[in-house]
Structure formats: structure tokens, C-alpha cells
mmCIF file with all atom_site columns, N, CA, C and O in Angstrom:
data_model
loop_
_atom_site.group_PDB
_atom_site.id
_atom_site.type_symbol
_atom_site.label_atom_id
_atom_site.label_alt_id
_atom_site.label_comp_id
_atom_site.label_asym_id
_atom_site.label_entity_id
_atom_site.label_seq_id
_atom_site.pdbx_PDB_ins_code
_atom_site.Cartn_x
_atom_site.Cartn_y
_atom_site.Cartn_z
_atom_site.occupancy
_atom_site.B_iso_or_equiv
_atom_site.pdbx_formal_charge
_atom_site.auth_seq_id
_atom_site.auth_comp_id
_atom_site.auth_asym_id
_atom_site.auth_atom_id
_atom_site.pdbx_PDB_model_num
ATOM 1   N N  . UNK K 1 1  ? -140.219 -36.662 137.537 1.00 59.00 ? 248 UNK K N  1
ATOM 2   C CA . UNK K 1 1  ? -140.598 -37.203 138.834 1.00 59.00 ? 248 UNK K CA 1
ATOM 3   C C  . UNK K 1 1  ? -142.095 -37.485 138.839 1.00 59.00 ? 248 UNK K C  1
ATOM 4   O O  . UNK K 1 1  ? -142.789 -36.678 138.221 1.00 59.00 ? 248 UNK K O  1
ATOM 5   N N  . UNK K 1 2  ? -142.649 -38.425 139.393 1.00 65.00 ? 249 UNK K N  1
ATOM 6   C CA . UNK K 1 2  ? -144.152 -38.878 139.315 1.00 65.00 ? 249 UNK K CA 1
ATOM 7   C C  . UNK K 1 2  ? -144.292 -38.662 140.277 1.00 65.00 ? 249 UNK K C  1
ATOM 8   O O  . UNK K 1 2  ? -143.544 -38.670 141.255 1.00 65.00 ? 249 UNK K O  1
ATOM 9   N N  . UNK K 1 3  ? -145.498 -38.386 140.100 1.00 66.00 ? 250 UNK K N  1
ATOM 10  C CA . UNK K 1 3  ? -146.443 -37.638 141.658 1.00 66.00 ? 250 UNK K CA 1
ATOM 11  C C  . UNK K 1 3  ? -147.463 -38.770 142.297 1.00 66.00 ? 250 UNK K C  1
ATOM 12  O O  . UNK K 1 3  ? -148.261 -39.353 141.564 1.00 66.00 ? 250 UNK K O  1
ATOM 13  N N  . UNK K 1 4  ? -147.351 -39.152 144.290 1.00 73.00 ? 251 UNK K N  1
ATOM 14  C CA . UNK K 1 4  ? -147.592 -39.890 144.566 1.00 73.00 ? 251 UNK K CA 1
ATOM 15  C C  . UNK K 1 4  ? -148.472 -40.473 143.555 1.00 73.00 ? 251 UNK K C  1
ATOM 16  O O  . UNK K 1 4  ? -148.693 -40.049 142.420 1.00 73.00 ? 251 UNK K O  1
ATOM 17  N N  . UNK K 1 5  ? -148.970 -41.572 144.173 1.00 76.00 ? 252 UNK K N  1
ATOM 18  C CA . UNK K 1 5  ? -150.593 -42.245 144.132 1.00 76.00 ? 252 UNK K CA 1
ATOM 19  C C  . UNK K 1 5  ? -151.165 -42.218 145.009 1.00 76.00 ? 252 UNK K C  1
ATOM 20  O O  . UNK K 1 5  ? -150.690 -42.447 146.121 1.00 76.00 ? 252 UNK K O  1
ATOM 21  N N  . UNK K 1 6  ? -152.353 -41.932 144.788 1.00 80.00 ? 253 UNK K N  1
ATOM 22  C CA . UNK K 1 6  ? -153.130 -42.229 146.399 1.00 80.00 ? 253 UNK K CA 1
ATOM 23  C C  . UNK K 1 6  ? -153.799 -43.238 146.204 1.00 80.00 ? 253 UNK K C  1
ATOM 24  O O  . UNK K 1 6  ? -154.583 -43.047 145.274 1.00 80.00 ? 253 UNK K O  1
ATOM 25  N N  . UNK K 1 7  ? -153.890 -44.501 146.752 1.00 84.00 ? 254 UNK K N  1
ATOM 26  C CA . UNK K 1 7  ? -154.699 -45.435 146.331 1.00 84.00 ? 254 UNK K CA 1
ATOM 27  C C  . UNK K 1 7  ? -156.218 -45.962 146.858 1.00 84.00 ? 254 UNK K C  1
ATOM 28  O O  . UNK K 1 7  ? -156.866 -46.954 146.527 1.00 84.00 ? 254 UNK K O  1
ATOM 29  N N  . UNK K 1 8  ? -156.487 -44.955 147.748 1.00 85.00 ? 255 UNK K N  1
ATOM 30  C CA . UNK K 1 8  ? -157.952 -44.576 148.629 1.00 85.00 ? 255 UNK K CA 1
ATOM 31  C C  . UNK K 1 8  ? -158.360 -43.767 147.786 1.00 85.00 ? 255 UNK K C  1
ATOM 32  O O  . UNK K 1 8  ? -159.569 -43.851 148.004 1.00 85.00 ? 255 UNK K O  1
ATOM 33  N N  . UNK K 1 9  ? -158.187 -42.576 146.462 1.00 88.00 ? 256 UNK K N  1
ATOM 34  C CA . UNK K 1 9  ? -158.871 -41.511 146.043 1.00 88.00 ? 256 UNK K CA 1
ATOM 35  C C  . UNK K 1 9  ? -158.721 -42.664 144.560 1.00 88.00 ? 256 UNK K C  1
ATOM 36  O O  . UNK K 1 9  ? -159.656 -42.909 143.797 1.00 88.00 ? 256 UNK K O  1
ATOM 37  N N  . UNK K 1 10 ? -157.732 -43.066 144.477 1.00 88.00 ? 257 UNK K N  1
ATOM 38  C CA . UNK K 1 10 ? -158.300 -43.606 143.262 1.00 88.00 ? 257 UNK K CA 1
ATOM 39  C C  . UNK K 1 10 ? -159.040 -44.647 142.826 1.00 88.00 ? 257 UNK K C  1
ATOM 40  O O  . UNK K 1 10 ? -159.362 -44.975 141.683 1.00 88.00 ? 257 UNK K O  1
ATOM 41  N N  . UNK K 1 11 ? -159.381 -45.361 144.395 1.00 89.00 ? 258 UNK K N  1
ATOM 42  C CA . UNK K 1 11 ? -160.549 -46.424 144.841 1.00 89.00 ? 258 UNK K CA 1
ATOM 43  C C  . UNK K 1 11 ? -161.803 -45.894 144.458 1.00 89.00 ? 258 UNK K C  1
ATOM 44  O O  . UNK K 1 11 ? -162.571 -46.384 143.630 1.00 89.00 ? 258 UNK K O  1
ATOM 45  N N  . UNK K 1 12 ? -161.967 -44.792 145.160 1.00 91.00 ? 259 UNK K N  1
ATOM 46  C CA . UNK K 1 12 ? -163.163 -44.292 145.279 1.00 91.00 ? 259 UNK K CA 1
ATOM 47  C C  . UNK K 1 12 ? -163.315 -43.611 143.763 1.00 91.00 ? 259 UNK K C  1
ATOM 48  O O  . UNK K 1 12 ? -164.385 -44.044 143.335 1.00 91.00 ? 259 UNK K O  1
ATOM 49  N N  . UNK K 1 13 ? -162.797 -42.856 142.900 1.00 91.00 ? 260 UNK K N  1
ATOM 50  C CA . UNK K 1 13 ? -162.744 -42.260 141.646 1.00 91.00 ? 260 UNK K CA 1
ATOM 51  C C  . UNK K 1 13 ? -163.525 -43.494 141.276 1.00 91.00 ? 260 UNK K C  1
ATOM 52  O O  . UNK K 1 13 ? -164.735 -43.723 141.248 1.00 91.00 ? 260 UNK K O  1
ATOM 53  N N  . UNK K 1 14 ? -162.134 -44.442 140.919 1.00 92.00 ? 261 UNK K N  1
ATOM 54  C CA . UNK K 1 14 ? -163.007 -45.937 140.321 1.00 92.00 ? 261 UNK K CA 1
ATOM 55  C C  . UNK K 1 14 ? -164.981 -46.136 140.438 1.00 92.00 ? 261 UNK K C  1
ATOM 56  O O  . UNK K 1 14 ? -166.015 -46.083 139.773 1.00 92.00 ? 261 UNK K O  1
ATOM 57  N N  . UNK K 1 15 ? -164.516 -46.345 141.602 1.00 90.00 ? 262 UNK K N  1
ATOM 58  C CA . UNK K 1 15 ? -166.251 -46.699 142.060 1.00 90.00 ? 262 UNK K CA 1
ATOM 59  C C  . UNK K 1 15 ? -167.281 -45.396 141.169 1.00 90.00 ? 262 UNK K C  1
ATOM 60  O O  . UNK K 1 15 ? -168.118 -45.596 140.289 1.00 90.00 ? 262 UNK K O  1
ATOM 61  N N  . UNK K 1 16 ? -166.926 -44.325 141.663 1.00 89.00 ? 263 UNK K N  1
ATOM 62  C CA . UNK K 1 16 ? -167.862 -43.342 140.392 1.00 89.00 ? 263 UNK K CA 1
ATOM 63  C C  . UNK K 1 16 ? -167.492 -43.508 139.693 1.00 89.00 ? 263 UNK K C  1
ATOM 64  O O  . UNK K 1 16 ? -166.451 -43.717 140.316 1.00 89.00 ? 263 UNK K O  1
ATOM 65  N N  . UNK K 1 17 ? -167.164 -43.707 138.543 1.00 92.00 ? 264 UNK K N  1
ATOM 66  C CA . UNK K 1 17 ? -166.905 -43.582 137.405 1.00 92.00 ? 264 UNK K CA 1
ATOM 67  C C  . UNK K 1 17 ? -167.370 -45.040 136.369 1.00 92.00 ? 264 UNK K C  1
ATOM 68  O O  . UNK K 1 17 ? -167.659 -45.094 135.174 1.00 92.00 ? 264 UNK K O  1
ATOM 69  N N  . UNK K 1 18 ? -167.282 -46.139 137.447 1.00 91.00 ? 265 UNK K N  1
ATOM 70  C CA . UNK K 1 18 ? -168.181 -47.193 137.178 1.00 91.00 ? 265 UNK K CA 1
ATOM 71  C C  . UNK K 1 18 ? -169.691 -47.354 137.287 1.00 91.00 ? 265 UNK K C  1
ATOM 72  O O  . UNK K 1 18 ? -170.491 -47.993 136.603 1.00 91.00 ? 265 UNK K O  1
ATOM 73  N N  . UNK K 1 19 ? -169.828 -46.605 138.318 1.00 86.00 ? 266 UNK K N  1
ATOM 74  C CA . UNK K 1 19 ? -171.585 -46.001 138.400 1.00 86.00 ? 266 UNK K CA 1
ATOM 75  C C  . UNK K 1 19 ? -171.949 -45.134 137.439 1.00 86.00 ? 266 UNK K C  1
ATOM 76  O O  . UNK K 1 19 ? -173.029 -45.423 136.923 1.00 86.00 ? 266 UNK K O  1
ATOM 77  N N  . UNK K 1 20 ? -171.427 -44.180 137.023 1.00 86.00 ? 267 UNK K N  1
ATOM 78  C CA . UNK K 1 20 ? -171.752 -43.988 135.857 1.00 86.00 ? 267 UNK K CA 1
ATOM 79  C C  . UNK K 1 20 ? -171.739 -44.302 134.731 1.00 86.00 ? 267 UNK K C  1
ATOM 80  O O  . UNK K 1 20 ? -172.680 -43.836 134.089 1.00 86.00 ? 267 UNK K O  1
ATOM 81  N N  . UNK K 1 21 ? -170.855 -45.095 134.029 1.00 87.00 ? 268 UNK K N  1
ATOM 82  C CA . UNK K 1 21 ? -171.032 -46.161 133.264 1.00 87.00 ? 268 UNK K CA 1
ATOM 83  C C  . UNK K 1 21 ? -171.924 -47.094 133.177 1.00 87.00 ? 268 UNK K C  1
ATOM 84  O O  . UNK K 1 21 ? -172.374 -47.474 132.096 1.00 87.00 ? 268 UNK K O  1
ATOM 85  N N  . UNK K 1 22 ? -172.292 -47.584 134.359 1.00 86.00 ? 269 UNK K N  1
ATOM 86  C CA . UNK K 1 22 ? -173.837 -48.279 134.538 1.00 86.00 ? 269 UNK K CA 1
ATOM 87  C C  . UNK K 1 22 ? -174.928 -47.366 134.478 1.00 86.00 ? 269 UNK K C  1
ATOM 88  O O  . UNK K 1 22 ? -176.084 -47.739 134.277 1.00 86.00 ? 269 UNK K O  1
ATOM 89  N N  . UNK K 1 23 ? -174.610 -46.243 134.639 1.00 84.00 ? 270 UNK K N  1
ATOM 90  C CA . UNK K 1 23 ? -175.920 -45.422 134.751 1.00 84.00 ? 270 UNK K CA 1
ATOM 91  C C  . UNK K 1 23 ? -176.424 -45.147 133.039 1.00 84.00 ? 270 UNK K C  1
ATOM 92  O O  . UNK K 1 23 ? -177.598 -45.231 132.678 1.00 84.00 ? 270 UNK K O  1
ATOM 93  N N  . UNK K 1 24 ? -175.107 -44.764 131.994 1.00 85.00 ? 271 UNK K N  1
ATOM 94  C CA . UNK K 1 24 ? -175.114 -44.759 130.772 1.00 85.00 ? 271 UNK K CA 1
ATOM 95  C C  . UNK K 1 24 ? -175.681 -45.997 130.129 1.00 85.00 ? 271 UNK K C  1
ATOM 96  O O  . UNK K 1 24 ? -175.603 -45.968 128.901 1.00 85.00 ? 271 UNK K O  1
ATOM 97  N N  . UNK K 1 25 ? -176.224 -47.063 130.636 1.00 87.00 ? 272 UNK K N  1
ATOM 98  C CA . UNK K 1 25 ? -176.525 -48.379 130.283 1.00 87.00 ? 272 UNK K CA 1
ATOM 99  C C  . UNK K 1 25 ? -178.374 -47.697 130.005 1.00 87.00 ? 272 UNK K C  1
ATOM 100 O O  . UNK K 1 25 ? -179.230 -48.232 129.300 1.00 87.00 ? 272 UNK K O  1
ATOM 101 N N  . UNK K 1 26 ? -178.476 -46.777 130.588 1.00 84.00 ? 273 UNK K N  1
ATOM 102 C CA . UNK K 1 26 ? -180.449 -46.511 130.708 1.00 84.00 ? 273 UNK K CA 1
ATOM 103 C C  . UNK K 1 26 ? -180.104 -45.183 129.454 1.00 84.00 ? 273 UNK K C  1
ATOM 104 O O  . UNK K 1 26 ? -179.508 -44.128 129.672 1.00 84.00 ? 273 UNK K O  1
ATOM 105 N N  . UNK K 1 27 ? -180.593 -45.576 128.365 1.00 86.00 ? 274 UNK K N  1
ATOM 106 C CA . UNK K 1 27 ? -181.383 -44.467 127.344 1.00 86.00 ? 274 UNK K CA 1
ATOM 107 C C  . UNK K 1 27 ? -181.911 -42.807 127.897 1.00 86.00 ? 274 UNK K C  1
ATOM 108 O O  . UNK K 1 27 ? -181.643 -41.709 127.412 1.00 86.00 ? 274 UNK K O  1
ATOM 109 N N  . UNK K 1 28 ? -182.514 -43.070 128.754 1.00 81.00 ? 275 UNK K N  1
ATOM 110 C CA . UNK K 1 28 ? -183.224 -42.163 128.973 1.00 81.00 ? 275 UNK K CA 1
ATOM 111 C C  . UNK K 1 28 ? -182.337 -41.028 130.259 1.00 81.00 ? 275 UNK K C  1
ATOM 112 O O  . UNK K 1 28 ? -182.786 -39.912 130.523 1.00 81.00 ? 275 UNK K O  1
ATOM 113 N N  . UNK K 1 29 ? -180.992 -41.624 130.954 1.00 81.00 ? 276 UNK K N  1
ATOM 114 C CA . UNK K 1 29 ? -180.237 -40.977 131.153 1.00 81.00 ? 276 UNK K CA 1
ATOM 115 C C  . UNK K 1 29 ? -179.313 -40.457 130.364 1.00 81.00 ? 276 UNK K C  1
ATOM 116 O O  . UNK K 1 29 ? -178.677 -39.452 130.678 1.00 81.00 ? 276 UNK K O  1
ATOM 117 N N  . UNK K 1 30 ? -179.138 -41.164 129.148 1.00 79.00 ? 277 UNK K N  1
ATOM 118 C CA . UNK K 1 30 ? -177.945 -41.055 128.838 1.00 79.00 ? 277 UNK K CA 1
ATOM 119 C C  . UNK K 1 30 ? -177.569 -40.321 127.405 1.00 79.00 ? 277 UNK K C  1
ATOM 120 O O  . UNK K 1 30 ? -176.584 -40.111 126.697 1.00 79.00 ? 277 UNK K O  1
ATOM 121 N N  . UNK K 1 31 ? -179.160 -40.037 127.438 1.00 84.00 ? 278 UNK K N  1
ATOM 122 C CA . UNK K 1 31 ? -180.017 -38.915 125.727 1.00 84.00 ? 278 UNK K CA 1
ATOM 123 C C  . UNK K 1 31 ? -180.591 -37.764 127.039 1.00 84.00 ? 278 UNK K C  1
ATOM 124 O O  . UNK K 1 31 ? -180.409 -36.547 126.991 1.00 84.00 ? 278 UNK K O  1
ATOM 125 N N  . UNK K 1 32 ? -181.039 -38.226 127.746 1.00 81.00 ? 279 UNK K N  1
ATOM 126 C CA . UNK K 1 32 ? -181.328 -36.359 128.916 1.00 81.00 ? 279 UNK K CA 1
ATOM 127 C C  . UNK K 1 32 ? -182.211 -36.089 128.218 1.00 81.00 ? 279 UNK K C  1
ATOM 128 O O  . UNK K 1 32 ? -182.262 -34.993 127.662 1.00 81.00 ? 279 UNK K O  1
ATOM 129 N N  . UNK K 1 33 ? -183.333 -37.215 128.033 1.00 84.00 ? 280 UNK K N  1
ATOM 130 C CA . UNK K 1 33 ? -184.818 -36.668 127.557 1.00 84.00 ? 280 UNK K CA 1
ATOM 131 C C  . UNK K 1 33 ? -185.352 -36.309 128.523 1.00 84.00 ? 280 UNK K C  1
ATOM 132 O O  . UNK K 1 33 ? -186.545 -36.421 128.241 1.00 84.00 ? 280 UNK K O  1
ATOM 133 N N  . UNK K 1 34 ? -185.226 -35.684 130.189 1.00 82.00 ? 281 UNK K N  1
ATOM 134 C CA . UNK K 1 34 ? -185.944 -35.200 130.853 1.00 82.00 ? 281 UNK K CA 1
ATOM 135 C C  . UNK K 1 34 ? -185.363 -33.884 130.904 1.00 82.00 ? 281 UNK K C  1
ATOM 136 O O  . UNK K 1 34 ? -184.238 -33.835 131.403 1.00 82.00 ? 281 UNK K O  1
ATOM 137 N N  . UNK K 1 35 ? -186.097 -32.332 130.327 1.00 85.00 ? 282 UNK K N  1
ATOM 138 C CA . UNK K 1 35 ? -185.573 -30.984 130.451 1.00 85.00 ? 282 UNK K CA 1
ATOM 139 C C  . UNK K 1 35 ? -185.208 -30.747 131.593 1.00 85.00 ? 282 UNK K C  1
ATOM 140 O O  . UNK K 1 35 ? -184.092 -30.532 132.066 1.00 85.00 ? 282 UNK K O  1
ATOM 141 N N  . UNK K 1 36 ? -186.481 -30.807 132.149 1.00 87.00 ? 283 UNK K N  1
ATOM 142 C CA . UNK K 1 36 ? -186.535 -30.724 134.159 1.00 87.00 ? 283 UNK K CA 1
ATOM 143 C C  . UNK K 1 36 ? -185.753 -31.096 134.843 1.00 87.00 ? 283 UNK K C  1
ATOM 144 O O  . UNK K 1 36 ? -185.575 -32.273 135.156 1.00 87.00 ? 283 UNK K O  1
ATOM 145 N N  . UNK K 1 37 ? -184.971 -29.894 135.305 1.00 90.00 ? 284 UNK K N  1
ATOM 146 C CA . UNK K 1 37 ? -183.833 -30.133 136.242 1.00 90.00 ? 284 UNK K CA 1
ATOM 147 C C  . UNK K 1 37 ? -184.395 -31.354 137.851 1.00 90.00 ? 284 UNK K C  1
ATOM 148 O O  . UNK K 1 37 ? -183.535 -32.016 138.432 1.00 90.00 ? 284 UNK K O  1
ATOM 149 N N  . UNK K 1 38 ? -185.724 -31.394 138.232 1.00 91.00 ? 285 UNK K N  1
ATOM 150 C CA . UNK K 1 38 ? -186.601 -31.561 139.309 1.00 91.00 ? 285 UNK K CA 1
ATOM 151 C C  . UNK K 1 38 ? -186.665 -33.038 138.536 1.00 91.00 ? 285 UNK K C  1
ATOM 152 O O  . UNK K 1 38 ? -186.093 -33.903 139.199 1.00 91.00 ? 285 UNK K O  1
ATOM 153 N N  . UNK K 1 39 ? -187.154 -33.455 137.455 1.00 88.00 ? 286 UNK K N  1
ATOM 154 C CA . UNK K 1 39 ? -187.269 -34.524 136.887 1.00 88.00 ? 286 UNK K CA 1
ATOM 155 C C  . UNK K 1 39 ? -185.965 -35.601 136.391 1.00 88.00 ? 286 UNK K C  1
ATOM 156 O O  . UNK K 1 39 ? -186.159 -36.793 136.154 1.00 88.00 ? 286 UNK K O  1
ATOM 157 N N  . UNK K 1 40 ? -184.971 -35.099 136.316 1.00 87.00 ? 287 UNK K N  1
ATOM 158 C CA . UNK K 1 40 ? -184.057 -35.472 135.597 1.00 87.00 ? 287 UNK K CA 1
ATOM 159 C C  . UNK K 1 40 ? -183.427 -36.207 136.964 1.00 87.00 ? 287 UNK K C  1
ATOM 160 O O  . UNK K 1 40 ? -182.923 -37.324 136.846 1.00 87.00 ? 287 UNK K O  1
ATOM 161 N N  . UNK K 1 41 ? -183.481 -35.429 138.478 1.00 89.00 ? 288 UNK K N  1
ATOM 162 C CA . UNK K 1 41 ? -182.704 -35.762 139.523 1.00 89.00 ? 288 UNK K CA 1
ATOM 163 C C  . UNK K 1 41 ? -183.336 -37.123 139.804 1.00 89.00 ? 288 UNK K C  1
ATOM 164 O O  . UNK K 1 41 ? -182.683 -38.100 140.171 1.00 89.00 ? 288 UNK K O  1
ATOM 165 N N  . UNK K 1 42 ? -184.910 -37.115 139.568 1.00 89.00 ? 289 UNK K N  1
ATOM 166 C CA . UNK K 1 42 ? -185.371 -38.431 140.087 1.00 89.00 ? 289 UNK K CA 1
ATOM 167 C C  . UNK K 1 42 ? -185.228 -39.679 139.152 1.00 89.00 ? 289 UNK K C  1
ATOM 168 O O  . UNK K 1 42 ? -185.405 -40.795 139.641 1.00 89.00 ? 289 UNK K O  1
ATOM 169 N N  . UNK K 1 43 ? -184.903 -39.531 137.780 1.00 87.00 ? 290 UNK K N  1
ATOM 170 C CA . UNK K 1 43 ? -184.320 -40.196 137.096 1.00 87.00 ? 290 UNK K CA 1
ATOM 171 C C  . UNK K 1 43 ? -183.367 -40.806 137.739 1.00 87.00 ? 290 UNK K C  1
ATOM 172 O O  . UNK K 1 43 ? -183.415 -42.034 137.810 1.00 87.00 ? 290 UNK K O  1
ATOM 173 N N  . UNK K 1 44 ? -182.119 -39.971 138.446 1.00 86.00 ? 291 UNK K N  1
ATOM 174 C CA . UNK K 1 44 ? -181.046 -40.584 138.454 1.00 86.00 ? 291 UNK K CA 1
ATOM 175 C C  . UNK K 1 44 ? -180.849 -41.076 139.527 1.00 86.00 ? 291 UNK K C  1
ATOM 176 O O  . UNK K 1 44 ? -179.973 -41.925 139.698 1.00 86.00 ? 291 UNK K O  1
ATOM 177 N N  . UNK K 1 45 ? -181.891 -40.493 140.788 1.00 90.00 ? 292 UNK K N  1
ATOM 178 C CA . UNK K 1 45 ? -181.974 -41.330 141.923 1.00 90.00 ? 292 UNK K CA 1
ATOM 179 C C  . UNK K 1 45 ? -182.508 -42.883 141.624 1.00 90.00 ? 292 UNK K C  1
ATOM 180 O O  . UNK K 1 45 ? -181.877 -43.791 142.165 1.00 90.00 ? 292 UNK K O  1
ATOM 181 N N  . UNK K 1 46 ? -183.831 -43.270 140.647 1.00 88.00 ? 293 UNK K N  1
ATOM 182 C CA . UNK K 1 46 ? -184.022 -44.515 140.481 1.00 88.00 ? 293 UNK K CA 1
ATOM 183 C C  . UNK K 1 46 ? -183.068 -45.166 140.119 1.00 88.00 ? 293 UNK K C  1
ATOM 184 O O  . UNK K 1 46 ? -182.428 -46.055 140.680 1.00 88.00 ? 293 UNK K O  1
ATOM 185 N N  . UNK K 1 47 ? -182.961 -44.565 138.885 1.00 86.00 ? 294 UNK K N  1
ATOM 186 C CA . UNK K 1 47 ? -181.486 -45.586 138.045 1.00 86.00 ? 294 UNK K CA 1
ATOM 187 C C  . UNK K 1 47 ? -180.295 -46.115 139.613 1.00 86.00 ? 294 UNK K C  1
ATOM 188 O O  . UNK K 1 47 ? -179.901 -47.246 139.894 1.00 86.00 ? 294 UNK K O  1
ATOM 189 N N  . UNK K 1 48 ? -180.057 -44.983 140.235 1.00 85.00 ? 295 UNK K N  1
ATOM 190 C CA . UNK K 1 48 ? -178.701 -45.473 141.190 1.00 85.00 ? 295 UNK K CA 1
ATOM 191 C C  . UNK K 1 48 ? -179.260 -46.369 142.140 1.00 85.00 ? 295 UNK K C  1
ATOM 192 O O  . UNK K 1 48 ? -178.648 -47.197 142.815 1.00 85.00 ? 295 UNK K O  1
ATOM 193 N N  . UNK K 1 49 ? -180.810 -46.066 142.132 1.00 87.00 ? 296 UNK K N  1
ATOM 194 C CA . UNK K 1 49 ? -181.380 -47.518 143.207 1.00 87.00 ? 296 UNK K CA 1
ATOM 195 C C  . UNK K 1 49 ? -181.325 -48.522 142.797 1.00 87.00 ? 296 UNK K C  1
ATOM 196 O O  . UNK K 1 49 ? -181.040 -49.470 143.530 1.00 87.00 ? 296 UNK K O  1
ATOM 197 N N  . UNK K 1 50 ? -181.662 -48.730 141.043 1.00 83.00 ? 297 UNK K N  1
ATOM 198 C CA . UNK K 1 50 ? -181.399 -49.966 140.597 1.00 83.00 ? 297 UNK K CA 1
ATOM 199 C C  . UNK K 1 50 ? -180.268 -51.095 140.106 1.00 83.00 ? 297 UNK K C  1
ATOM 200 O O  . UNK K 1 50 ? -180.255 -52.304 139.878 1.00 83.00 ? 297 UNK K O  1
ATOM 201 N N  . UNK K 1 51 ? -179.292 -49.940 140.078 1.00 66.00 ? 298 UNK K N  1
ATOM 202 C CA . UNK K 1 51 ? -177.615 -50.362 140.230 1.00 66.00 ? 298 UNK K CA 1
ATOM 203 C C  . UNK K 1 51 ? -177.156 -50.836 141.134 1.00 66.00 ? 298 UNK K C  1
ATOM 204 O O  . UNK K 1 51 ? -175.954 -51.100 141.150 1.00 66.00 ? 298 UNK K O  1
#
């Protein structure tokens, strides 16, 4: 027996999972050359501004 679909959760899954894929497009997210937990967040806030 297969278990529903939800097709609103797997809308939205989609959508992240494509943002991150674009986000993997920047080197420097995607090697985590920033140690800094404080540094690393603002990394990923730019990157998602520029997506």
C-alpha cells in the first residue's frame, strides 16, 4: 500500500532542496572554508540574497 502524497510538503521540500543546490554553486559554501560558526551564517545569508 503507498502512503499518501502530500503535494504542498513536497512543493515546499522541492523549493529547499533547489536552494541548496544553488547555494552548492559558491566554492566557498560548499568546501566550509569559514570555521566560524558566526561567519559561516553570514556566508549563507549573502549567498541566499544572491539567489
Amino acid at each position: 500500500q503507498k502512503p499518501e502524497e502530500n503535494s504542498d510538503l513536497y512543493r515546499e521540500r522541492n523549493l529547499i532542496e533547489r536552494a541548496f543546490n544553488r547555494m552548492k554553486d559558491y566554492r566557498r559554501f560548499a568546501m566550509r572554508f569559514d570555521k566560524l560558526k558566526v561567519t559561516f551564517e553570514a556566508t549563507v545569508a549573502l549567498i541566499a540574497m544572491r539567489t
